[in-house]
């Protein structure tokens, strides 16, 4: 007995297939603190970004300026 294609379209939605293949969405404790692991790449990125200062111009555009490019009174 063949299953009608219309039946498959109605009852086997892509979200159902995702549930079957990947399992249910994990819903943990929303109030638990988020734990971030700081690997070497993240620490290197933080050191690189520490050399920048965020500036805002008269039109409220924000951009980054390297600290060593700023005049001495702004550092």
Coordinates of N, CA and C in Angstrom, one line a residue:
X1 N 0.8 -1.2 0.0 CA 0.0 0.0 0.0 C 0.9 1.2 0.0
X2 N 0.7 2.1 -1.0 CA 1.5 3.3 -1.1 C 0.9 4.4 -0.2
X3 N 1.8 5.2 0.4 CA 1.4 6.3 1.2 C 1.2 7.5 0.3
X4 N 0.1 8.2 0.4 CA -0.1 9.4 -0.5 C 0.9 10.5 -0.1
X5 N 1.4 11.2 -1.2 CA 2.3 12.2 -1.0 C 1.8 13.4 -0.2
X6 N 0.5 13.7 -0.3 CA -0.1 14.7 0.5 C 0.0 14.4 2.0
X7 N -0.2 13.2 2.3 CA -0.1 12.8 3.7 C 1.3 13.0 4.3
X8 N 2.3 12.7 3.5 CA 3.7 12.9 3.9 C 4.0 14.4 4.1
X9 N 3.5 15.2 3.2 CA 3.7 16.6 3.3 C 3.1 17.2 4.5
X10 N 1.9 16.8 4.9 CA 1.2 17.3 6.0 C 1.8 16.9 7.4
X11 N 2.1 15.6 7.4 CA 2.5 15.0 8.7 C 4.0 14.9 9.0
X12 N 4.8 15.1 8.0 CA 6.2 15.0 8.2 C 6.9 16.3 7.8
X13 N 6.6 17.3 8.6 CA 7.1 18.7 8.4 C 8.7 18.7 8.6
X14 N 9.4 19.6 7.9 CA 10.9 19.6 8.1 C 11.3 19.7 9.6
X15 N 10.5 20.4 10.4 CA 10.8 20.5 11.8 C 10.7 19.2 12.5
X16 N 9.8 18.3 12.0 CA 9.7 17.0 12.6 C 10.9 16.2 12.2
X17 N 11.4 16.3 11.0 CA 12.6 15.6 10.6 C 13.8 16.1 11.4
X18 N 13.9 17.4 11.7 CA 15.0 17.9 12.5 C 14.9 17.3 13.9
X19 N 13.7 17.2 14.4 CA 13.5 16.6 15.8 C 14.0 15.1 15.7
X20 N 13.6 14.4 14.7 CA 14.0 13.0 14.6 C 15.5 12.8 14.5
X21 N 16.1 13.6 13.6 CA 17.5 13.5 13.4 C 18.4 14.1 14.5
X22 N 18.0 15.2 15.0 CA 18.9 15.9 16.0 C 18.4 15.8 17.5
X23 N 17.2 15.3 17.7 CA 16.7 15.2 19.0 C 16.0 16.5 19.5
X24 N 15.5 16.4 20.7 CA 14.8 17.6 21.2 C 15.7 18.8 21.5
X25 N 15.2 20.0 21.4 CA 16.0 21.1 21.8 C 16.4 21.1 23.3
X26 N 17.6 21.4 23.6 CA 18.0 21.4 25.0 C 17.6 22.7 25.6
X27 N 16.8 22.6 26.7 CA 16.3 23.8 27.4 C 16.8 23.6 28.8
X28 N 17.9 24.2 29.1 CA 18.4 24.1 30.5 C 17.9 25.2 31.4
X29 N 18.6 25.5 32.4 CA 18.2 26.5 33.4 C 18.5 27.9 32.8
X30 N 17.5 28.7 32.6 CA 17.7 30.0 32.0 C 18.4 31.0 32.9
X31 N 18.4 30.7 34.2 CA 19.0 31.7 35.2 C 20.4 31.3 35.6
X32 N 20.8 30.2 35.1 CA 22.2 29.7 35.4 C 23.2 30.6 34.7
X33 N 24.3 31.0 35.3 CA 25.3 31.8 34.6 C 25.9 31.1 33.4
X34 N 26.2 31.8 32.4 CA 26.8 31.3 31.2 C 28.3 31.1 31.4
X35 N 28.8 30.0 31.2 CA 30.3 29.7 31.4 C 31.0 29.8 30.1
X36 N 31.9 30.7 30.0 CA 32.7 30.8 28.8 C 34.1 30.3 29.0
X37 N 34.6 29.5 28.1 CA 36.0 29.0 28.3 C 36.9 30.0 27.5
X38 N 37.9 30.4 28.1 CA 38.9 31.4 27.5 C 40.0 30.6 27.0
X39 N 40.0 30.4 25.7 CA 41.1 29.6 25.0 C 42.2 30.6 24.6
X40 N 43.3 30.1 24.0 CA 44.4 31.0 23.6 C 44.0 32.0 22.5
X41 N 43.1 31.5 21.6 CA 42.7 32.4 20.5 C 41.9 33.6 21.1
X42 N 41.0 33.3 22.0 CA 40.2 34.4 22.6 C 41.0 35.4 23.4
X43 N 42.0 34.9 24.1 CA 42.9 35.8 24.9 C 43.7 36.6 23.9
X44 N 44.2 36.1 22.8 CA 44.9 36.8 21.8 C 44.0 37.9 21.2
X45 N 42.8 37.6 20.9 CA 41.8 38.6 20.4 C 41.6 39.7 21.4
X46 N 41.5 39.4 22.6 CA 41.3 40.4 23.6 C 42.5 41.3 23.7
X47 N 43.7 40.8 23.6 CA 44.9 41.6 23.7 C 44.9 42.5 22.5
X48 N 44.5 42.0 21.3 CA 44.5 42.9 20.1 C 43.5 44.0 20.2
X49 N 42.3 43.6 20.7 CA 41.2 44.6 20.8 C 41.5 45.7 21.9
X50 N 42.3 45.3 22.8 CA 42.7 46.3 23.9 C 43.5 47.5 23.3
X51 N 44.0 47.3 22.2 CA 44.8 48.4 21.6 C 43.9 49.4 20.8
X52 N 42.6 49.3 20.8 CA 41.7 50.2 20.1 C 40.8 51.0 21.1
X53 N 40.5 52.2 20.6 CA 39.6 53.0 21.4 C 38.4 53.3 20.4
X54 N 37.2 53.3 21.0 CA 36.0 53.6 20.2 C 35.7 55.1 20.2
X55 N 35.7 55.7 19.0 CA 35.4 57.1 18.9 C 34.0 57.3 18.2
X56 N 33.4 58.4 18.5 CA 32.1 58.8 18.0 C 32.3 60.2 17.3
X57 N 31.8 60.3 16.1 CA 32.0 61.6 15.4 C 30.7 62.4 15.6
X58 N 30.6 63.6 14.9 CA 29.5 64.5 15.0 C 28.2 63.9 14.5
X59 N 28.3 62.9 13.6 CA 27.1 62.3 13.0 C 26.7 61.0 13.8
X60 N 27.3 60.8 14.9 CA 27.0 59.6 15.8 C 27.5 58.3 15.2
X61 N 28.4 58.4 14.2 CA 29.0 57.2 13.7 C 30.2 56.8 14.6
X62 N 30.3 55.5 14.9 CA 31.3 55.0 15.8 C 32.3 54.2 14.9
X63 N 33.6 54.4 15.3 CA 34.7 53.7 14.6 C 35.8 53.5 15.6
X64 N 36.7 52.5 15.3 CA 37.8 52.2 16.2 C 39.1 52.9 15.7
X65 N 39.8 53.4 16.7 CA 41.1 54.1 16.4 C 42.1 53.4 17.3
X66 N 43.3 53.1 16.7 CA 44.3 52.5 17.5 C 44.8 53.5 18.5
X67 N 45.1 53.0 19.7 CA 45.5 53.9 20.8 C 46.7 54.7 20.5
X68 N 47.7 54.1 19.8 CA 48.9 54.8 19.5 C 48.8 55.8 18.4
X69 N 47.6 55.9 17.7 CA 47.3 56.9 16.7 C 46.6 58.1 17.3
X70 N 46.2 58.0 18.6 CA 45.5 59.1 19.2 C 46.5 60.1 19.8
X71 N 46.1 61.4 19.8 CA 46.9 62.4 20.5 C 47.2 62.0 21.9
X72 N 48.3 62.4 22.5 CA 48.7 62.0 23.8 C 47.6 62.4 24.9
X73 N 46.9 63.5 24.7 CA 46.0 63.9 25.8 C 44.7 63.0 25.8
X74 N 44.4 62.2 24.8 CA 43.3 61.4 24.8 C 43.6 60.0 25.3
X75 N 44.8 59.6 25.4 CA 45.2 58.2 25.9 C 45.1 58.1 27.3

